[in-house]
JSON list of C-alpha atoms and ligand atoms in Angstrom, two decimals:
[
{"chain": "A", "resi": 53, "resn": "UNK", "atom": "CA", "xyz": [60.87, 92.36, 98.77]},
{"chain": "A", "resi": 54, "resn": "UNK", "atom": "CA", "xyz": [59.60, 90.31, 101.75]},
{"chain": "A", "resi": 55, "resn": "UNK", "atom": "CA", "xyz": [58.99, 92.92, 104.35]},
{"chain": "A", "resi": 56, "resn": "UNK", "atom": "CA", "xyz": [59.88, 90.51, 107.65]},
{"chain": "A", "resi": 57, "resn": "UNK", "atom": "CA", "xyz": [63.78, 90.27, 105.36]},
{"chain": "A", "resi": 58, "resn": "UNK", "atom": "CA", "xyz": [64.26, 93.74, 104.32]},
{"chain": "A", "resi": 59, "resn": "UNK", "atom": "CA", "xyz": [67.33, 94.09, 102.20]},
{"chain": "A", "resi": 60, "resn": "UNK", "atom": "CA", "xyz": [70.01, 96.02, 103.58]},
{"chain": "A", "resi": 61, "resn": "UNK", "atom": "CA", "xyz": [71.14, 99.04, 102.44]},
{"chain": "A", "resi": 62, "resn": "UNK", "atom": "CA", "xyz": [74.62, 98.58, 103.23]},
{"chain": "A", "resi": 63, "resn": "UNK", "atom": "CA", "xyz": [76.45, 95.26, 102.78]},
{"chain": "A", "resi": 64, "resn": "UNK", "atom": "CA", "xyz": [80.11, 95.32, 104.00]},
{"chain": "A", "resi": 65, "resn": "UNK", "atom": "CA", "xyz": [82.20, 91.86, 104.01]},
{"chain": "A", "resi": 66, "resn": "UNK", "atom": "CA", "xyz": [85.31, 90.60, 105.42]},
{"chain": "A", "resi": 67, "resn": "UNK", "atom": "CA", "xyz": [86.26, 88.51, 101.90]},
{"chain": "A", "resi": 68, "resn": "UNK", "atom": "CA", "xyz": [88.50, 85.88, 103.46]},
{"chain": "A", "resi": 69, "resn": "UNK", "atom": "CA", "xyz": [89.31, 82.12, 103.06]},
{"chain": "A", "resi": 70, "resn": "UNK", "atom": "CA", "xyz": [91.32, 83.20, 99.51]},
{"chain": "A", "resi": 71, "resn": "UNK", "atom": "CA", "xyz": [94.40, 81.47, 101.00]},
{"chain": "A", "resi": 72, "resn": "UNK", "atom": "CA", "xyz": [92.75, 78.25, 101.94]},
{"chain": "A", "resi": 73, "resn": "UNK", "atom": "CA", "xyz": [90.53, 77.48, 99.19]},
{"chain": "A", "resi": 74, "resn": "UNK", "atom": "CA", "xyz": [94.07, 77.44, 96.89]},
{"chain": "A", "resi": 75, "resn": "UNK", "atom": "CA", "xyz": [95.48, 75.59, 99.14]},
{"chain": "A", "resi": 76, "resn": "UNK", "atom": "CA", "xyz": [92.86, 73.14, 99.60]},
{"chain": "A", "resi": 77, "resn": "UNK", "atom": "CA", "xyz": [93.24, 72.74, 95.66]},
{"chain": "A", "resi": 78, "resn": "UNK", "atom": "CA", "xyz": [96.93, 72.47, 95.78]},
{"chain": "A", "resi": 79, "resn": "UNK", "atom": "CA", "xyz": [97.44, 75.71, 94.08]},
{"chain": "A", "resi": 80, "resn": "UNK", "atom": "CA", "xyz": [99.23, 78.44, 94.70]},
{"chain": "A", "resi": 81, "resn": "UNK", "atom": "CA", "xyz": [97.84, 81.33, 97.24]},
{"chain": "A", "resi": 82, "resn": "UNK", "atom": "CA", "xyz": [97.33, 84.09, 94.42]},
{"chain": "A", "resi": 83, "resn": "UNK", "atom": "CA", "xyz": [94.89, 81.95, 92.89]},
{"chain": "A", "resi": 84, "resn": "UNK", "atom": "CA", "xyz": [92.92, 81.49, 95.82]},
{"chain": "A", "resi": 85, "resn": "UNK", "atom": "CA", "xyz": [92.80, 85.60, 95.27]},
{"chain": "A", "resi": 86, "resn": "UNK", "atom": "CA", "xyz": [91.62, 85.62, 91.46]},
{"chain": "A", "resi": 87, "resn": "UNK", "atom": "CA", "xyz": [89.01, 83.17, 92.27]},
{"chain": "A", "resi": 88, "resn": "UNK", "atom": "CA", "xyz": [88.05, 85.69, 95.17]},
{"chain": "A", "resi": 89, "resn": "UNK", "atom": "CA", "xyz": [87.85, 88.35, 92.48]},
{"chain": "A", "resi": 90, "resn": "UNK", "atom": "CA", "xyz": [85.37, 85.65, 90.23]},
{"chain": "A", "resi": 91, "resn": "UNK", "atom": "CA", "xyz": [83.15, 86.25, 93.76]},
{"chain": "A", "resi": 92, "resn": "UNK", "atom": "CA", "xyz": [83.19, 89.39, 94.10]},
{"chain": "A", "resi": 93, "resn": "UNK", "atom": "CA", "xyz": [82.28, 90.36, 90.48]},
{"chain": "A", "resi": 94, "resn": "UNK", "atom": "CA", "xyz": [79.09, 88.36, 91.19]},
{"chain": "A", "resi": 95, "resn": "UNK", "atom": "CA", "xyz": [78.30, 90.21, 94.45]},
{"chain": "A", "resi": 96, "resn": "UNK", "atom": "CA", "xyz": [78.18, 93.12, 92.96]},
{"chain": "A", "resi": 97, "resn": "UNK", "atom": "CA", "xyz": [76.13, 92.28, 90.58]},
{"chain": "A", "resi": 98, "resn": "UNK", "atom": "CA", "xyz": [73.30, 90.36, 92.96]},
{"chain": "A", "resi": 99, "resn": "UNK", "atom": "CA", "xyz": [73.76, 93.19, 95.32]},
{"chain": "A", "resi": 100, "resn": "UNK", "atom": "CA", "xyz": [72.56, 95.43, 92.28]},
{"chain": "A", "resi": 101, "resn": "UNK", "atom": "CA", "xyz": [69.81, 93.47, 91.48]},
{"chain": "A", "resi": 102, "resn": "UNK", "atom": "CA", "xyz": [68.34, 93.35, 95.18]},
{"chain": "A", "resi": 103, "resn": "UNK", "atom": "CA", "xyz": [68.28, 96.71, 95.74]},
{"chain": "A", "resi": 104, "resn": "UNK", "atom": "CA", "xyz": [71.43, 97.37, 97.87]},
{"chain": "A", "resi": 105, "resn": "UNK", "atom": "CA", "xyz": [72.91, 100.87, 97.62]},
{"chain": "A", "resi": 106, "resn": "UNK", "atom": "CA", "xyz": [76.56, 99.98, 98.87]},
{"chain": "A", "resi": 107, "resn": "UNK", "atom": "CA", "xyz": [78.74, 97.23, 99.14]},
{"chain": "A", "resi": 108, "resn": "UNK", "atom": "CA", "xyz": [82.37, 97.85, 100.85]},
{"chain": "A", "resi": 109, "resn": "UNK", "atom": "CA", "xyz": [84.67, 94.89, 100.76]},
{"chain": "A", "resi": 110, "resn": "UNK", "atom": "CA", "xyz": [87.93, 94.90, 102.54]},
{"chain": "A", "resi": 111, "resn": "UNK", "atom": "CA", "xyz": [90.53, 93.68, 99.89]},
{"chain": "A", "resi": 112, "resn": "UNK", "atom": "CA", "xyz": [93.55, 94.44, 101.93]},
{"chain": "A", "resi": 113, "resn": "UNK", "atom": "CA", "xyz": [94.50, 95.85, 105.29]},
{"chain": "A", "resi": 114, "resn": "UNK", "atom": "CA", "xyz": [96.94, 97.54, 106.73]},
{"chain": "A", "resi": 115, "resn": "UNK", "atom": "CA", "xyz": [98.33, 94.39, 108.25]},
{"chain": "A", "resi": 116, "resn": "UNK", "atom": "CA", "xyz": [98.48, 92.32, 104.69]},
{"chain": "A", "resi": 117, "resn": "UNK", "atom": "CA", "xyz": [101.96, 93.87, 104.44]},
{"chain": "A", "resi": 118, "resn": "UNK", "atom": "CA", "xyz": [103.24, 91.65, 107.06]},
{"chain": "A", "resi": 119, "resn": "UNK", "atom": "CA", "xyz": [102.83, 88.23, 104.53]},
{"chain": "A", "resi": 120, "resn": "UNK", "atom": "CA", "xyz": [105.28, 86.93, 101.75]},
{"chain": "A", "resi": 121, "resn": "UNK", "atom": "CA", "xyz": [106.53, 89.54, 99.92]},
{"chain": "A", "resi": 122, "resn": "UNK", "atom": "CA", "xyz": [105.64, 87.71, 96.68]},
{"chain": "A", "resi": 123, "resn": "UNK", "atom": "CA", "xyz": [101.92, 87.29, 97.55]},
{"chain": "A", "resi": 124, "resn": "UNK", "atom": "CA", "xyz": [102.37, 91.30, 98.36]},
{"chain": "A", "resi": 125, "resn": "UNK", "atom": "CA", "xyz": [102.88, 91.41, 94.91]},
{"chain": "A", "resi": 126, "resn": "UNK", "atom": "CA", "xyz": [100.52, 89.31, 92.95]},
{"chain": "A", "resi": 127, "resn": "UNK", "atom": "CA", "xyz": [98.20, 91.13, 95.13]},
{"chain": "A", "resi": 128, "resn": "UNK", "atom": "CA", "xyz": [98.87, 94.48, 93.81]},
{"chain": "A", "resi": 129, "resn": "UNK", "atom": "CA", "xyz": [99.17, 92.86, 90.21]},
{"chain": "A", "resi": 130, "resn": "UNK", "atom": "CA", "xyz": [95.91, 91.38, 90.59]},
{"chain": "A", "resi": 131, "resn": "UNK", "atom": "CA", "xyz": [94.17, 95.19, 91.82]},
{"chain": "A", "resi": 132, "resn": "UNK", "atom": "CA", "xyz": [95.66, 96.72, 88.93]},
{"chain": "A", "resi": 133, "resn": "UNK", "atom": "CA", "xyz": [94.63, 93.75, 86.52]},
{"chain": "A", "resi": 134, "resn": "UNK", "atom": "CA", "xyz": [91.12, 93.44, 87.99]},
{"chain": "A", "resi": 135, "resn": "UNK", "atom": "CA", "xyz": [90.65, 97.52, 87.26]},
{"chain": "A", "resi": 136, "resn": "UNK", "atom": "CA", "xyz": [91.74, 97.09, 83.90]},
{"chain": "A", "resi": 137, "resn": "UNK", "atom": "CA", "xyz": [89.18, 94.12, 83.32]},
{"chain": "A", "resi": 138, "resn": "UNK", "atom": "CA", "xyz": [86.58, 95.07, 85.30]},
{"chain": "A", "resi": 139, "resn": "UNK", "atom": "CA", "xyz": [85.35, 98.42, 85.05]},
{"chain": "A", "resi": 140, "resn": "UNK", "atom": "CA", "xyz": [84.02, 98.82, 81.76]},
{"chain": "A", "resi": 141, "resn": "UNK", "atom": "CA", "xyz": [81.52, 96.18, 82.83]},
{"chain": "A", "resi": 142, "resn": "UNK", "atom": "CA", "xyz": [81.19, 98.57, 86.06]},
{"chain": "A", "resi": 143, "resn": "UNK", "atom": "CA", "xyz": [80.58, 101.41, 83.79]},
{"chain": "A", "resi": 144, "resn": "UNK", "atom": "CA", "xyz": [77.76, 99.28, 81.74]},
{"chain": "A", "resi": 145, "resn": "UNK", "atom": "CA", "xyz": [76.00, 98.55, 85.33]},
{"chain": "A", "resi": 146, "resn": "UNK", "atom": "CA", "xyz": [76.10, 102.11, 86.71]},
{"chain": "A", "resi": 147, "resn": "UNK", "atom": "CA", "xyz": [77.96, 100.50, 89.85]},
{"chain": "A", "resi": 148, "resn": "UNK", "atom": "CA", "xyz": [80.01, 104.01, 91.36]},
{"chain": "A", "resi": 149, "resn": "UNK", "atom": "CA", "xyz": [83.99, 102.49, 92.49]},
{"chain": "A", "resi": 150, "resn": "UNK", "atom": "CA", "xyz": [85.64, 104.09, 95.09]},
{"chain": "A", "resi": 151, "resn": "UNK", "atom": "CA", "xyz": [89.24, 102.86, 96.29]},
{"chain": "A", "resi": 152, "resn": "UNK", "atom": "CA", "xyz": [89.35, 103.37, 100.82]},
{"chain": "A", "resi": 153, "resn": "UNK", "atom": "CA", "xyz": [92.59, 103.30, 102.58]},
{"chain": "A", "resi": 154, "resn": "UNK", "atom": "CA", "xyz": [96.09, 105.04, 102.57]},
{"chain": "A", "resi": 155, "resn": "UNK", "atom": "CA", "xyz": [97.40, 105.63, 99.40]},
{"chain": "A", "resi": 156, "resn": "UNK", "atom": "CA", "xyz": [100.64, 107.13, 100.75]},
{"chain": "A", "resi": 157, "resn": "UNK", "atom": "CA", "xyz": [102.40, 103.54, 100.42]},
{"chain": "A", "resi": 158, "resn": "UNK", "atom": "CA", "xyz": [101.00, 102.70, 97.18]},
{"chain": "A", "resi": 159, "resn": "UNK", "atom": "CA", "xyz": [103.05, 102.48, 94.01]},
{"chain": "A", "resi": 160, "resn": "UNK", "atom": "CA", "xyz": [102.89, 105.04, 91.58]},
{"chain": "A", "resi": 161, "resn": "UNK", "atom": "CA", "xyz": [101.05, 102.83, 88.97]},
{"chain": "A", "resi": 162, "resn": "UNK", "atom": "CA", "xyz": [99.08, 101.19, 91.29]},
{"chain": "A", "resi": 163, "resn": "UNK", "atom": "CA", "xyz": [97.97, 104.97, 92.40]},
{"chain": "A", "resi": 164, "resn": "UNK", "atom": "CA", "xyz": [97.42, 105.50, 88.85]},
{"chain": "A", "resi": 165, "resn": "UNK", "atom": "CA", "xyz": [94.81, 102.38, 88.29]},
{"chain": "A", "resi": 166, "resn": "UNK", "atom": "CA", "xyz": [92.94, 103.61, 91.23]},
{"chain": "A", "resi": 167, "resn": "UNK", "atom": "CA", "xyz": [92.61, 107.07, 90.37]},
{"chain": "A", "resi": 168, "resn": "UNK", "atom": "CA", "xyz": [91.59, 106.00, 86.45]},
{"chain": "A", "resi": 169, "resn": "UNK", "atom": "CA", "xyz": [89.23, 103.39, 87.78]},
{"chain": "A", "resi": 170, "resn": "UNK", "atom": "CA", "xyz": [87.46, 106.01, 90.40]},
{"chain": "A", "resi": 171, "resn": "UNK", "atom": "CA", "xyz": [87.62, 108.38, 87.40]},
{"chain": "A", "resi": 172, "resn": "UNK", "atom": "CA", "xyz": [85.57, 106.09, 84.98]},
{"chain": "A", "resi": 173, "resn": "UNK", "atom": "CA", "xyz": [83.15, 105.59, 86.99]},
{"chain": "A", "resi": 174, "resn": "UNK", "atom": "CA", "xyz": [82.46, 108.75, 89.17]},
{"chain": "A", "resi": 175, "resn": "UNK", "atom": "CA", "xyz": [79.21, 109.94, 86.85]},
{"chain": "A", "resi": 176, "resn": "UNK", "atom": "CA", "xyz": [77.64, 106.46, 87.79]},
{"chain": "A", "resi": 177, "resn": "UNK", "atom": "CA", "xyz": [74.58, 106.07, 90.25]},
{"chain": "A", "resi": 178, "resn": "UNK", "atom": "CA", "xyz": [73.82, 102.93, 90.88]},
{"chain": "A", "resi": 179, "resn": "UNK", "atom": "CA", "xyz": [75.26, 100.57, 93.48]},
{"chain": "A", "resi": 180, "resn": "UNK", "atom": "CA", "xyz": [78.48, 101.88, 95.39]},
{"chain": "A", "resi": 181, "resn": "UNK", "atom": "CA", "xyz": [81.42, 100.09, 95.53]},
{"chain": "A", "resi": 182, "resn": "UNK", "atom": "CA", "xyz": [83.81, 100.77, 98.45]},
{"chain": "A", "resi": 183, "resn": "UNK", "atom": "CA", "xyz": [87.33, 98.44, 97.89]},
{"chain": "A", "resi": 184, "resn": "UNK", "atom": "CA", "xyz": [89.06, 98.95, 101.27]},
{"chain": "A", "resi": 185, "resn": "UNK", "atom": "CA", "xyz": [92.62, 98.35, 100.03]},
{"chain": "A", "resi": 186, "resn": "UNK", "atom": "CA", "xyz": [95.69, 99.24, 102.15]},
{"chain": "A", "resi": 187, "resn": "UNK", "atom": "CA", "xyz": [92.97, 100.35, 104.55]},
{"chain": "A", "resi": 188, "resn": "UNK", "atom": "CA", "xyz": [92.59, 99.43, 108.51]},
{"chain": "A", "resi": 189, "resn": "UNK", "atom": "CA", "xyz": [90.04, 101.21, 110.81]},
{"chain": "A", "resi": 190, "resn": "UNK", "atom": "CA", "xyz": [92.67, 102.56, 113.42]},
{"chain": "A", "resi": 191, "resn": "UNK", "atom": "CA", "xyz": [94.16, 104.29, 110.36]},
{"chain": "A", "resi": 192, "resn": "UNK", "atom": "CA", "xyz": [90.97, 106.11, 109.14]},
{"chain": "A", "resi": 193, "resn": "UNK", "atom": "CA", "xyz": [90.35, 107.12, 112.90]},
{"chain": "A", "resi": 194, "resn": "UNK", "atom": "CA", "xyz": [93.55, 108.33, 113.23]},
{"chain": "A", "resi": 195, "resn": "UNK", "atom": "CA", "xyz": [94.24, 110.18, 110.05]},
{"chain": "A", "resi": 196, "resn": "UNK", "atom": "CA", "xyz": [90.43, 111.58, 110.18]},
{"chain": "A", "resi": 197, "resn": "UNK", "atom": "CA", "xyz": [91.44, 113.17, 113.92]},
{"chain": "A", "resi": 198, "resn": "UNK", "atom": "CA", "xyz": [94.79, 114.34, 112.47]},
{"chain": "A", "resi": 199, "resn": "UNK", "atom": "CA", "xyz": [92.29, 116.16, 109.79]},
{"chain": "A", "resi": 200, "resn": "UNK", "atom": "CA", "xyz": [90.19, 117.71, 112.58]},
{"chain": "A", "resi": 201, "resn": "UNK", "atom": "CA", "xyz": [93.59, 118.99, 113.95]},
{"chain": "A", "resi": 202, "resn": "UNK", "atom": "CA", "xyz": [94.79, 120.40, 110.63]},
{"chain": "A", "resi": 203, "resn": "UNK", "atom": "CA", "xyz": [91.77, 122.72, 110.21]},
{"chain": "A", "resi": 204, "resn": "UNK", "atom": "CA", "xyz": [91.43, 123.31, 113.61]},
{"chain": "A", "resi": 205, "resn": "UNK", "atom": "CA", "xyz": [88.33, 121.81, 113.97]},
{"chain": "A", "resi": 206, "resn": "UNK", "atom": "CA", "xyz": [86.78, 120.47, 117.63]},
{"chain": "A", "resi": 207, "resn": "UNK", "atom": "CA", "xyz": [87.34, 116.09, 117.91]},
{"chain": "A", "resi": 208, "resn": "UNK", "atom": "CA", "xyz": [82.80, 115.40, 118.15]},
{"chain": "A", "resi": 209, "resn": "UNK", "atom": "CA", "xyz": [81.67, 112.50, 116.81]},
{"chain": "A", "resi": 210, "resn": "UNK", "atom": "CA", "xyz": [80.00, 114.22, 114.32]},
{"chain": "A", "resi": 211, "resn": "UNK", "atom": "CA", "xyz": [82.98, 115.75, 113.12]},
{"chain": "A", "resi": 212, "resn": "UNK", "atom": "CA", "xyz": [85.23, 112.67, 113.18]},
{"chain": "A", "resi": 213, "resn": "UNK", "atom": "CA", "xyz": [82.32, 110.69, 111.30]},
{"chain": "A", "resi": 214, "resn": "UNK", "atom": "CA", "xyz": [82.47, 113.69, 108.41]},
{"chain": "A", "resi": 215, "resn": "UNK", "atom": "CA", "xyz": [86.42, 113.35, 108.21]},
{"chain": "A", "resi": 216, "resn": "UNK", "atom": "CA", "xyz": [86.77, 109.37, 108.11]},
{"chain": "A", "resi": 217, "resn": "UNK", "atom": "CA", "xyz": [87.17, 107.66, 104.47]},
{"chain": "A", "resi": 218, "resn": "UNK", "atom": "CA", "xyz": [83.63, 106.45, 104.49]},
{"chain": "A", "resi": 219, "resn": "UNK", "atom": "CA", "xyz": [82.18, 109.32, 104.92]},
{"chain": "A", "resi": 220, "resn": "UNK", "atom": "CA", "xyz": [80.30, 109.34, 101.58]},
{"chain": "A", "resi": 221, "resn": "UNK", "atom": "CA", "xyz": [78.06, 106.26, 102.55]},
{"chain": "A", "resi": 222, "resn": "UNK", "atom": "CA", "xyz": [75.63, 105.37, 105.83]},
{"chain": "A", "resi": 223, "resn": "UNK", "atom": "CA", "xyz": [77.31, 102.81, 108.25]},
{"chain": "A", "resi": 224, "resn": "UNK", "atom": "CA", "xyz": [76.80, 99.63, 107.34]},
{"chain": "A", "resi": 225, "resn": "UNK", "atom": "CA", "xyz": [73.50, 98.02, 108.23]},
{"chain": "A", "resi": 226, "resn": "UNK", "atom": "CA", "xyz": [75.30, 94.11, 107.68]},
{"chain": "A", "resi": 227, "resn": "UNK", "atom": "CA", "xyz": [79.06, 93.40, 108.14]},
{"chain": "A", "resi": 228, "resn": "UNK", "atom": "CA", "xyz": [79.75, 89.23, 106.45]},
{"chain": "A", "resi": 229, "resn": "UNK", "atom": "CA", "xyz": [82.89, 87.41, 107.12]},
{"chain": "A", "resi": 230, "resn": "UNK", "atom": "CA", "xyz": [83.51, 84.80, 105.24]},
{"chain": "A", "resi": 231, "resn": "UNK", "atom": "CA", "xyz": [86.22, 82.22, 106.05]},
{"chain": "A", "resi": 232, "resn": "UNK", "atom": "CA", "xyz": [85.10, 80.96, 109.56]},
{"chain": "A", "resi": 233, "resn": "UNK", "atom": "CA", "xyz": [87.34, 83.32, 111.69]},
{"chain": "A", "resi": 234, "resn": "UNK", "atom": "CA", "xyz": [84.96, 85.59, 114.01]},
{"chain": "A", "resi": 235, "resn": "UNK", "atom": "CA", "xyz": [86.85, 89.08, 114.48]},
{"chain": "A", "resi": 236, "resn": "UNK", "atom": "CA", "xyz": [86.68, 91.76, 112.65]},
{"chain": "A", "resi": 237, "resn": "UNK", "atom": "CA", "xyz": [90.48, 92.31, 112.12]},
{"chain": "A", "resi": 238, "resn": "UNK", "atom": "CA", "xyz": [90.72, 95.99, 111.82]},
{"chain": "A", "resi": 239, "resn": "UNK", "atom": "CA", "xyz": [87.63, 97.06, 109.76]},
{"chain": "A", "resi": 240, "resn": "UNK", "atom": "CA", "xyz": [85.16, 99.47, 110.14]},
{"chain": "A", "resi": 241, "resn": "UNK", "atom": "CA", "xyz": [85.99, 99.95, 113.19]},
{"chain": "A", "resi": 242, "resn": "UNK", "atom": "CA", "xyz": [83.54, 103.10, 113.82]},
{"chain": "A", "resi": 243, "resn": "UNK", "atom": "CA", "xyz": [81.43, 102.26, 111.76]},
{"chain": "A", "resi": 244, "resn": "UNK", "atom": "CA", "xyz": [80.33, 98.59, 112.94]},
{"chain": "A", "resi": 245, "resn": "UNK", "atom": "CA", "xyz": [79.06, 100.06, 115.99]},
{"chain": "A", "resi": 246, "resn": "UNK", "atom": "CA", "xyz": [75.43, 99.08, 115.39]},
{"chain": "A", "resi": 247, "resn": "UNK", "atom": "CA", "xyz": [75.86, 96.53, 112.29]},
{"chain": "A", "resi": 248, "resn": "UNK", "atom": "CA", "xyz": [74.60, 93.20, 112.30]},
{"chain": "A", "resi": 249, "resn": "UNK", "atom": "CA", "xyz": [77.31, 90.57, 112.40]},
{"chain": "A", "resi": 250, "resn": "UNK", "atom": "CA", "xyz": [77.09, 87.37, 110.16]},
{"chain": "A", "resi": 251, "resn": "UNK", "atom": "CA", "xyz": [80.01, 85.06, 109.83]},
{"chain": "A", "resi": 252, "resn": "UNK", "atom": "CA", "xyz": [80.08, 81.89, 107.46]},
{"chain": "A", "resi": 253, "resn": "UNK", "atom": "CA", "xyz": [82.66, 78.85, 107.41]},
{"chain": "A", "resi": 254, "resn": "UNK", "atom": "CA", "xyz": [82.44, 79.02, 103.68]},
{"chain": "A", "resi": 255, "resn": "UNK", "atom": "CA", "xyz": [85.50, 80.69, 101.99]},
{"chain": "A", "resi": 256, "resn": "UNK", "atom": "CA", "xyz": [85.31, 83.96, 99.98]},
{"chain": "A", "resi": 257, "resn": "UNK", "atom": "CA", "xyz": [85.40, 81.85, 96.55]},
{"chain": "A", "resi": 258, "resn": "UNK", "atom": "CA", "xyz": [82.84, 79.89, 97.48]},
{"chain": "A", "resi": 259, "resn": "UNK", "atom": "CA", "xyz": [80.69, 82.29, 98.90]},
{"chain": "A", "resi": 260, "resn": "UNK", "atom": "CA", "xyz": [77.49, 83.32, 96.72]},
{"chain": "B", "resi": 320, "resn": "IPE", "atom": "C1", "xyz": [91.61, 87.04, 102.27]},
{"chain": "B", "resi": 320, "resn": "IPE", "atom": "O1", "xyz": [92.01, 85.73, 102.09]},
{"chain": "B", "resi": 320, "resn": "IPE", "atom": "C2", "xyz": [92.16, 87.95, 101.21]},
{"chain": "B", "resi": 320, "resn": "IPE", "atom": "C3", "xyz": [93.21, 88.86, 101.67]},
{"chain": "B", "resi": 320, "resn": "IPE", "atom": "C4", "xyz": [93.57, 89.05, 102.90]},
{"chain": "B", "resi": 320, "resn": "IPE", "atom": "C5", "xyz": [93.90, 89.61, 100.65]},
{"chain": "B", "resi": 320, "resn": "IPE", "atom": "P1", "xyz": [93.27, 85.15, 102.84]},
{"chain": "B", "resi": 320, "resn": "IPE", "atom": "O2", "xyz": [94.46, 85.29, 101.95]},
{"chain": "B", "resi": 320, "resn": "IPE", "atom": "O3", "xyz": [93.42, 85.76, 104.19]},
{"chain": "B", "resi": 320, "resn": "IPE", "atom": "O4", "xyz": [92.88, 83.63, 102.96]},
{"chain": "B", "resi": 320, "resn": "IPE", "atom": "P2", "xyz": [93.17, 82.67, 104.19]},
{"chain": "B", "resi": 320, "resn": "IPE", "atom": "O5", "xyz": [92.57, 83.30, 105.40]},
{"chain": "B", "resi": 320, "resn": "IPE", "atom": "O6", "xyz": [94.66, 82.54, 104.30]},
{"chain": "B", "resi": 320, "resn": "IPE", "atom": "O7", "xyz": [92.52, 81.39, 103.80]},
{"chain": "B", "resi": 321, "resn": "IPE", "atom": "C1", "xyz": [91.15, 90.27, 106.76]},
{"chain": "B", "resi": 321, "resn": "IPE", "atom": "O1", "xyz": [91.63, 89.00, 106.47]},
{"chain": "B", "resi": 321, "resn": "IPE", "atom": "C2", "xyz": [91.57, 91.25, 105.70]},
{"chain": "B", "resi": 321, "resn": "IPE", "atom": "C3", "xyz": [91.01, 91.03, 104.37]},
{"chain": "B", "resi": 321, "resn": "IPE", "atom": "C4", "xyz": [90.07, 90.18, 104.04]},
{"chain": "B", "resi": 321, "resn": "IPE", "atom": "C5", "xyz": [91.55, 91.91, 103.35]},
{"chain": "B", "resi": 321, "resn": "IPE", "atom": "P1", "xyz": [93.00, 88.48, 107.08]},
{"chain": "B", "resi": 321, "resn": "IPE", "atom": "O2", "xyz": [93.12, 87.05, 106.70]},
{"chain": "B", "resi": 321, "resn": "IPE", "atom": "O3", "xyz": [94.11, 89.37, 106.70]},
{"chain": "B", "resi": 321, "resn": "IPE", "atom": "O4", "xyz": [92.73, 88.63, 108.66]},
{"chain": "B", "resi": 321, "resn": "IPE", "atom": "P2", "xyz": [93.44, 87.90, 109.87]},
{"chain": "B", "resi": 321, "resn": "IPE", "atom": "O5", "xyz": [94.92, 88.14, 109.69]},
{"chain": "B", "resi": 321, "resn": "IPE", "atom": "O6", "xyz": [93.10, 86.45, 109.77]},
{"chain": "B", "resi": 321, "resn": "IPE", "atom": "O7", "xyz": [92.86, 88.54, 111.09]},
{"chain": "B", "resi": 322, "resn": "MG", "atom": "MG1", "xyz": [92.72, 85.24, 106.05]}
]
């Protein structure tokens, strides 16, 4: 490790640019998103091999609802087909999955995949995965103070930072958006407080 680049021990990234890199190909959007999953299964695996400890990518927010309901769809078929594909290979490479956001609005099966795919890989520890899916950072401040509320707990900030979704992991030390658009469109909103921001022009497929 070169000292003067240390490698940071959380990597969180904005994976956009699906849309555009289909489109630039003439294809349809939902590929644009299975190449994006190509990307991030080799992420993962450099992250593991530098040394970082957790990764959280931010696979759909809150606001994704609001497109075409039949890129809603492929969406959700893709999560469930990626979990099916993807995590014995997790299992293999000790990489620890969890699934952030509301699951309230989720479908059943798609519930289902997330729970088996947290499930298969919850005696792993290696690298941790955080998938941000149906997740926005208003709603994990919001449903961590309605949490506080429920057990009657006083609203600190170290009680609000014990009840929000990403509680398990450190704050990010690096937040990447890929894509060329410089906001941060609802993530880790809390936690991005001190992170280093990076943003690239070159789409999520593309990205290495
Ligand atoms: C990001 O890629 C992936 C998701 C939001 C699911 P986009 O689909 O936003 O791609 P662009 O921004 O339209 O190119
Ligand atoms: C952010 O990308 C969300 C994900 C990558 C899942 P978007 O493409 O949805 O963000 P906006 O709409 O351009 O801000
Ligand atoms: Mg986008």
């Amino acid at each position: 490790m070169n000292p003067s680049h240390p490698t940071p021990n959380h990597v969180a990234i904005v994976m956009d640019g699906n849309g555009r890199w289909a489109t630039r190909r003439f294809l349809p959007r939902v590929a644009g998103h299975k190449a994006g999953v190509d990307s991030l299964r080799r992420c993962v695996r450099i992250c593991a091999e530098r040394g970082v400890s957790v990764l959280t990518v931010f696979a759909f927010s809150s606001e994704n609802w609001n497109r075409p309901q039949d890129e809603v769809s492929g969406l959700m078929e893709l999560l469930a087909m990626a979990i099916g594909r993807e995590v014995p290979q997790l299992v293999k490479d000790g990489v620890r999955l969890y699934f952030v956001g509301e699951r309230a609005g989720l479908s059943p099966a798609i519930k289902l995949s997330l729970e088996k795919g947290e499930a298969a890989t919850a005696a792993n520890a290696g690298l941790i995965l955080n998938v941000c899916f149906n997740y926005g950072g208003r709603w994990d401040m919001a449903q961590a103070a309605r949490r506080l509320v429920v057990e009657g707990k006083p609203v600190t900030e170290s009680n609000l930072d014990a009840a929000l979704a990403l509680a398990h992991v450190p704050d990010p030390d690096l937040i990447i958006r890929t894509g060329g658009e410089q906001r941060i469109s609802n993530f880790l909103l809390w936690q991005a407080a001190y992170s280093e921001l990076y943003f690239t022009d070159t789409l999520w497929p593309d990205f290495d």
